[in-house]
Amino acid sequence: MIMDTTEKLEKLHALDRECRHLERVAALLDWDQECYLPEEGVGERAEQSALLHRWAHERFICRETGDLLAGLGSGAATPRGDPSLPELEGDFVALLWKKYDREVKLPGDFVASCVRAERLAQSAWARARRDNDFPAFLPHLETLIDLARQRAAWWGYEGSRAYDGLLDIYEPGLSQEDIAGVFSPLREKLSSILKEIASQPPPEDAFLDQDFDPDTQRRLSRRLLEVLGFDPRRGRLDESAHPFTTTLGADDVRITTRYHRRNLLSNIFSVIHEAGHAAYEMAFPPEIRGGSLADGASMGIHESQSRFWENVVGRSRPFWEGFYPVLLGFFPDQLRGVPEEVFYRAVNRVQPSLIRIEADELSYSLHIILRFELERSLFSGDLSPADLPQAWARGMEDLLGIVPETDTEGVLQDIHWSQGAFGYFPSYALGNLYGLQFRKKLAEDIPGFEEPVRNLAFGEIRRWLEEHIYRWGRRLEPAALLRKVTGESLRAEPFIDYIEGKYGALYHLPVSSP
Amino acid sequence: MIMDTTEKLEKLHALDRECRHLERVAALLDWDQECYLPEEGVGERAEQSALLHRWAHERFICRETGDLLAGLGSGAATPRGDPSLPELEGDFVALLWKKYDREVKLPGDFVASCVRAERLAQSAWARARRDNDFPAFLPHLETLIDLARQRAAWWGYEGSRAYDGLLDIYEPGLSQEDIAGVFSPLREKLSSILKEIASQPPPEDAFLDQDFDPDTQRRLSRRLLEVLGFDPRRGRLDESAHPFTTTLGADDVRITTRYHRRNLLSNIFSVIHEAGHAAYEMAFPPEIRGGSLADGASMGIHESQSRFWENVVGRSRPFWEGFYPVLLGFFPDQLRGVPEEVFYRAVNRVQPSLIRIEADELSYSLHIILRFELERSLFSGDLSPADLPQAWARGMEDLLGIVPETDTEGVLQDIHWSQGAFGYFPSYALGNLYGLQFRKKLAEDIPGFEEPVRNLAFGEIRRWLEEHIYRWGRRLEPAALLRKVTGESLRAEPFIDYIEGKYGALYHLPVSSP
């Protein structure tokens, strides 16, 4: 039977949708494990998850996929396939080729054993974090690092290049040198502003150290999602130890948060952050729905969205001018007599702290730079996993001037490594940089775009994001998307300028020379 | 390569476990749909579910399964395989043979279209029930009945035998005539007791018509599960429109309930009922864990467990002697001045009502007999689906003397048909019968077994159930299990005797002649 191009494309789309369904189901298993799975169910869940990932993998790398891609003219030298394909189909074929080329190189047994090891490591990590017991987690970590190195090797990244192979999963096209190139001025500038701020009096925030009833916080979260335009018919909010967003279907995007009695801000900014991810996931246009193109351009671009909403919008003065009266309705006793400006200053308090996800907007990127440097050393072989706690302490001292007393507050704080996600961390700081490059363009396109925010009206911003970013899904790699939107390549200056401007004003710092 | 018997058995077990994993994952999708899935996510979830069921089906009916079963000497004439197999392995081979013989006869496309149709019907049913709109559900119902008929036909059950094929899914070995044979005396006797009771004054229960805060009910549920020995590390309690139990892993058994402000008993007895199912699912012995043998002997036997706990234990005087003081702690205002005996009489109030799952212990089986007779007529062709509402009304009038004013309170009340589960309903009443046959034997083995229940001590009962019922899993078909435990075949008398004794005393009825 001879198929024409249209038939081949249809078959490839059908196959892609089938694999996406399996990925969504696997994501449901993970979501459930984070939010609802009974303690003793972890072992069998790991088996279920491994089986499903293995099947999705084997289905995708079947001969049919290879034949269809080859039949469409796609290959290492011509990933976009036949040049006569419409642009959208060329983007689709290129994405599937890359995915196929990656997956076909991994044996099914290897994929299954990675998933199994990750699931077991994850519950070992949760216990180790609870018990401040890094040695209990260490063997799992060593296994996962070995597996990650093997994965990179299957893809042709040997020796110290292994880390580039892992980075490419999350930030296609960016090497460790590229990242080091933008992190270096960032590190220098943020450290210097941090030092200047340390000599200033801190803003008043004693009123945050009160009891904020979790049930009231839960109601507040619903209100916040409503304000942000999160559609509850197409998504959910649940609770997990580590907030995250997961997409279980085009109309089923779920976010999580967590509630601490004595930390009101943790939940508020988690919800805004995750709702930023969800806004992206919910807005892919019909022509790419349900397939692999309906995804973020990269983890860094995804973080540019969550962090844009969390920080650029959510920690801005106009936002609090609009939302503070709402918040007062939920916690009138705790916030009695606290003026909005004081609250705004408190949510932007800069203070080096141990925990990444509680960090302020300024020192946050320094937490990421620490992790990037540690990962780089782990994969170059300069650092052994057993020495991580010490290296962590040295890095914290160096970057933030503080040292954790426990591993729970140090190397065990994040879930990522227990999920085998090495190379993921840089995305967060890259998200800060992309986000401010986007914001610069947004401000040029729509001068005064922050005005409606005072009335909690986000339509204009959302439409701009839809038109310039969301609608592309994964059609463009991050560098190409960035160039299309801003005309620029990745750089740290817009973020640095924004930080200098905002925190210079907040802390009355001397204006730096240009 | 020549495999010996041990190798073949190992391979068959591995294959079985793999298919079980997929069934568990499919069950997670269903659980999530009932408890958490956002409204708009239903369509894509149906696709995911259909894909997964299809894969599980195709995996199971692969050539390997057929070859392994044949290699072990299993076939239509010799389902248990080679007679030299150890008994446990013979049971395993026989069960897999039956499953294989059933599934191999169904085309993959057919399986996927059933699942898809069921998922869509389920959400159409939920809307139709909400809007009292039977016509909106009718086309889905017709499709599902056609599919069920086709399914039975693939298995060789043609024409009016179709219903036998469906019954065999839930109650292996029982025909519609077998069931009619026990339902007939049951119908007669229950109707006559019901009439006698109608002429007696009803027990006092006005105190139940009060506001019972759902959050307090939620806390009460946790306490109840604790009392019943439900292990929260191996299961969960969630909320859904229709309470159910689902097993997502040997150590992940989930139950659901629902909360109504003005109905305290609905939640209490749902929790006890579902915890009865869960006790069975959580107690399969190690030698059958993770495989197809780790399942209830049938739906009827499963219901015998849930209904035993709900009614025989949960609506007994000793239980309330123990639990009423606990309940008082949760609702002291609402139950002030209500003596335990009055409460006990109220939970056993007999009153014909429209809704099956709210029915009392006595009239409950009449609700089932109605559904059994309707299903039988639907599949014999004597009743067309469009005429169900009228047939429902006539049946209710006939059996319970009342008629629903809306389809929501009538033919649309249950989820089962929307799931394509025709032939499932009889299990509930069969469960009543099995349960009381078991209870008779339990009382012979352990005279005074109800004494410790006054102290909420259920260890002795649970151990007896484990030893006589749970440990067999699905190794025996229901008739064989019943004979092994009680020495009897299925009969209605022990249940009728129990009802006569209990309600005769409660309502001071004249003692019937033996």
PDB file of N, CA and C in Angstrom, chain A residues 441-470:
ATOM      1  N   LYS A 441       9.431  43.811  25.912  1.00  0.00           N
ATOM      2  CA  LYS A 441       8.697  43.912  24.644  1.00  0.00           C
ATOM      3  C   LYS A 441       7.220  44.252  24.895  1.00  0.00           C
ATOM      4  N   LEU A 442       6.654  43.602  25.918  1.00  0.00           N
ATOM      5  CA  LEU A 442       5.257  43.873  26.271  1.00  0.00           C
ATOM      6  C   LEU A 442       5.066  45.354  26.585  1.00  0.00           C
ATOM      7  N   ALA A 443       6.008  45.924  27.342  1.00  0.00           N
ATOM      8  CA  ALA A 443       5.902  47.342  27.724  1.00  0.00           C
ATOM      9  C   ALA A 443       6.047  48.242  26.507  1.00  0.00           C
ATOM     10  N   GLU A 444       6.839  47.806  25.517  1.00  0.00           N
ATOM     11  CA  GLU A 444       6.951  48.595  24.282  1.00  0.00           C
ATOM     12  C   GLU A 444       5.653  48.521  23.479  1.00  0.00           C
ATOM     13  N   ASP A 445       5.095  47.284  23.417  1.00  0.00           N
ATOM     14  CA  ASP A 445       3.861  47.095  22.632  1.00  0.00           C
ATOM     15  C   ASP A 445       2.656  47.769  23.295  1.00  0.00           C
ATOM     16  N   ILE A 446       2.575  47.643  24.623  1.00  0.00           N
ATOM     17  CA  ILE A 446       1.424  48.200  25.351  1.00  0.00           C
ATOM     18  C   ILE A 446       1.937  49.080  26.481  1.00  0.00           C
ATOM     19  N   PRO A 447       2.243  50.329  26.169  1.00  0.00           N
ATOM     20  CA  PRO A 447       2.715  51.202  27.255  1.00  0.00           C
ATOM     21  C   PRO A 447       1.597  51.311  28.299  1.00  0.00           C
ATOM     22  N   GLY A 448       1.984  51.299  29.545  1.00  0.00           N
ATOM     23  CA  GLY A 448       0.970  51.390  30.601  1.00  0.00           C
ATOM     24  C   GLY A 448       0.207  50.085  30.796  1.00  0.00           C
ATOM     25  N   PHE A 449       0.831  48.948  30.422  1.00  0.00           N
ATOM     26  CA  PHE A 449       0.127  47.655  30.550  1.00  0.00           C
ATOM     27  C   PHE A 449      -0.181  47.316  32.002  1.00  0.00           C
ATOM     28  N   GLU A 450       0.485  47.982  32.948  1.00  0.00           N
ATOM     29  CA  GLU A 450       0.251  47.650  34.353  1.00  0.00           C
ATOM     30  C   GLU A 450      -0.963  48.371  34.939  1.00  0.00           C
ATOM     31  N   GLU A 451      -1.456  49.388  34.223  1.00  0.00           N
ATOM     32  CA  GLU A 451      -2.574  50.160  34.761  1.00  0.00           C
ATOM     33  C   GLU A 451      -3.788  49.295  35.126  1.00  0.00           C
ATOM     34  N   PRO A 452      -4.294  48.455  34.167  1.00  0.00           N
ATOM     35  CA  PRO A 452      -5.507  47.673  34.478  1.00  0.00           C
ATOM     36  C   PRO A 452      -5.297  46.689  35.625  1.00  0.00           C
ATOM     37  N   VAL A 453      -4.041  46.356  35.908  1.00  0.00           N
ATOM     38  CA  VAL A 453      -3.749  45.409  36.994  1.00  0.00           C
ATOM     39  C   VAL A 453      -4.282  45.949  38.319  1.00  0.00           C
ATOM     40  N   ARG A 454      -4.280  47.271  38.467  1.00  0.00           N
ATOM     41  CA  ARG A 454      -4.838  47.889  39.685  1.00  0.00           C
ATOM     42  C   ARG A 454      -6.287  47.489  39.910  1.00  0.00           C
ATOM     43  N   ASN A 455      -6.979  47.191  38.812  1.00  0.00           N
ATOM     44  CA  ASN A 455      -8.374  46.742  38.927  1.00  0.00           C
ATOM     45  C   ASN A 455      -8.479  45.229  38.764  1.00  0.00           C
ATOM     46  N   LEU A 456      -7.362  44.544  38.902  1.00  0.00           N
ATOM     47  CA  LEU A 456      -7.314  43.084  38.746  1.00  0.00           C
ATOM     48  C   LEU A 456      -7.842  42.674  37.370  1.00  0.00           C
ATOM     49  N   ALA A 457      -7.565  43.515  36.373  1.00  0.00           N
ATOM     50  CA  ALA A 457      -7.973  43.197  34.998  1.00  0.00           C
ATOM     51  C   ALA A 457      -6.718  42.780  34.234  1.00  0.00           C
ATOM     52  N   PHE A 458      -6.668  41.499  33.847  1.00  0.00           N
ATOM     53  CA  PHE A 458      -5.447  40.961  33.243  1.00  0.00           C
ATOM     54  C   PHE A 458      -5.617  40.620  31.764  1.00  0.00           C
ATOM     55  N   GLY A 459      -6.773  40.996  31.207  1.00  0.00           N
ATOM     56  CA  GLY A 459      -7.102  40.588  29.835  1.00  0.00           C
ATOM     57  C   GLY A 459      -6.061  40.996  28.815  1.00  0.00           C
ATOM     58  N   GLU A 460      -5.599  42.233  28.923  1.00  0.00           N
ATOM     59  CA  GLU A 460      -4.664  42.751  27.926  1.00  0.00           C
ATOM     60  C   GLU A 460      -3.341  41.995  27.970  1.00  0.00           C
ATOM     61  N   ILE A 461      -2.860  41.776  29.184  1.00  0.00           N
ATOM     62  CA  ILE A 461      -1.597  41.027  29.331  1.00  0.00           C
ATOM     63  C   ILE A 461      -1.773  39.622  28.781  1.00  0.00           C
ATOM     64  N   ARG A 462      -2.891  38.985  29.158  1.00  0.00           N
ATOM     65  CA  ARG A 462      -3.117  37.609  28.738  1.00  0.00           C
ATOM     66  C   ARG A 462      -3.187  37.509  27.201  1.00  0.00           C
ATOM     67  N   ARG A 463      -3.887  38.455  26.600  1.00  0.00           N
ATOM     68  CA  ARG A 463      -3.994  38.404  25.137  1.00  0.00           C
ATOM     69  C   ARG A 463      -2.626  38.567  24.474  1.00  0.00           C
ATOM     70  N   TRP A 464      -1.796  39.438  25.048  1.00  0.00           N
ATOM     71  CA  TRP A 464      -0.457  39.619  24.480  1.00  0.00           C
ATOM     72  C   TRP A 464       0.335  38.313  24.594  1.00  0.00           C
ATOM     73  N   LEU A 465       0.238  37.674  25.760  1.00  0.00           N
ATOM     74  CA  LEU A 465       0.965  36.408  25.959  1.00  0.00           C
ATOM     75  C   LEU A 465       0.440  35.336  25.003  1.00  0.00           C
ATOM     76  N   GLU A 466      -0.876  35.289  24.851  1.00  0.00           N
ATOM     77  CA  GLU A 466      -1.453  34.305  23.925  1.00  0.00           C
ATOM     78  C   GLU A 466      -0.920  34.515  22.517  1.00  0.00           C
ATOM     79  N   GLU A 467      -0.960  35.787  22.103  1.00  0.00           N
ATOM     80  CA  GLU A 467      -0.596  36.075  20.717  1.00  0.00           C
ATOM     81  C   GLU A 467       0.891  35.858  20.456  1.00  0.00           C
ATOM     82  N   HIS A 468       1.724  36.205  21.423  1.00  0.00           N
ATOM     83  CA  HIS A 468       3.163  36.143  21.165  1.00  0.00           C
ATOM     84  C   HIS A 468       3.825  34.859  21.638  1.00  0.00           C
ATOM     85  N   ILE A 469       3.267  34.217  22.647  1.00  0.00           N
ATOM     86  CA  ILE A 469       3.974  33.060  23.221  1.00  0.00           C
ATOM     87  C   ILE A 469       3.126  31.790  23.189  1.00  0.00           C
ATOM     88  N   TYR A 470       1.960  31.824  23.856  1.00  0.00           N
ATOM     89  CA  TYR A 470       1.173  30.593  24.010  1.00  0.00           C
ATOM     90  C   TYR A 470       0.870  29.914  22.672  1.00  0.00           C
TER      91      TYR A 470
END
